[in-house]
Amino acid sequence: DRELVSDVWKTTICSEITQTISIITPAITFLTPFLVDLECGYSGWTSQYIKL
């Protein structure tokens, strides 16, 4: 019984992690230009966005 429970637990955790990654990845892709602009001293379209 314990092995079965641990298998179910592992499967659940893995699917949760996969879902989280699939949600986070597009967000990171979207935010990368913001982060790059911040690193480069508020240049480009990010600074315009921040001023608003």
Short mmCIF file of C-alpha atoms in Angstrom, two decimals:
data_model
loop_
_atom_site.label_atom_id
_atom_site.label_comp_id
_atom_site.label_asym_id
_atom_site.label_seq_id
_atom_site.Cartn_x
_atom_site.Cartn_y
_atom_site.Cartn_z
CA ASP A 1 0.00 0.00 0.00
CA ARG A 2 2.76 2.43 0.88
CA GLU A 3 4.50 1.97 -2.47
CA LEU A 4 1.26 2.66 -4.29
CA VAL A 5 0.69 5.83 -2.30
CA SER A 6 4.22 7.07 -2.97
CA ASP A 7 3.78 6.41 -6.70
CA VAL A 8 0.56 8.42 -6.75
CA TRP A 9 2.26 11.17 -4.75
CA LYS A 10 5.22 11.29 -7.15
CA THR A 11 2.90 11.42 -10.16
CA THR A 12 0.90 14.25 -8.59
CA ILE A 13 4.00 16.26 -7.72
CA CYS A 14 5.45 15.76 -11.21
CA SER A 15 2.27 16.93 -12.91
CA GLU A 16 2.08 19.94 -10.59
CA ILE A 17 5.65 20.90 -11.41
CA THR A 18 5.04 20.44 -15.14
CA GLN A 19 1.94 22.65 -14.99
CA THR A 20 3.79 25.31 -13.02
CA ILE A 21 6.67 25.35 -15.50
CA SER A 22 4.27 25.60 -18.45
CA ILE A 23 2.67 28.64 -16.79
CA ILE A 24 5.93 30.28 -15.70
CA THR A 25 7.85 29.88 -18.97
CA PRO A 26 5.61 32.20 -21.07
CA ALA A 27 5.68 34.72 -18.22
CA ILE A 28 9.48 34.67 -18.17
CA THR A 29 9.55 35.01 -21.96
CA PHE A 30 7.23 38.01 -21.71
CA LEU A 31 9.18 39.63 -18.87
CA THR A 32 12.66 39.11 -20.32
CA PRO A 33 12.65 42.41 -22.30
CA PHE A 34 11.64 44.25 -19.12
CA LEU A 35 14.48 42.65 -17.16
CA VAL A 36 17.03 43.30 -19.92
CA ASP A 37 15.98 46.94 -20.11
CA LEU A 38 16.25 47.27 -16.33
CA GLU A 39 19.75 45.79 -16.41
CA CYS A 40 20.70 48.18 -19.22
CA GLY A 41 19.69 51.30 -17.29
CA TYR A 42 16.03 51.96 -18.09
CA SER A 43 16.52 52.05 -21.84
CA GLY A 44 13.94 51.41 -24.53
CA TRP A 45 10.24 50.67 -24.13
CA THR A 46 10.45 49.50 -20.51
CA SER A 47 11.27 53.00 -19.27
CA GLN A 48 8.24 54.34 -21.12
CA TYR A 49 6.13 51.67 -19.46
CA ILE A 50 7.52 52.43 -15.99
CA LYS A 51 6.90 56.16 -16.37
CA LEU A 52 3.20 55.38 -16.88
#
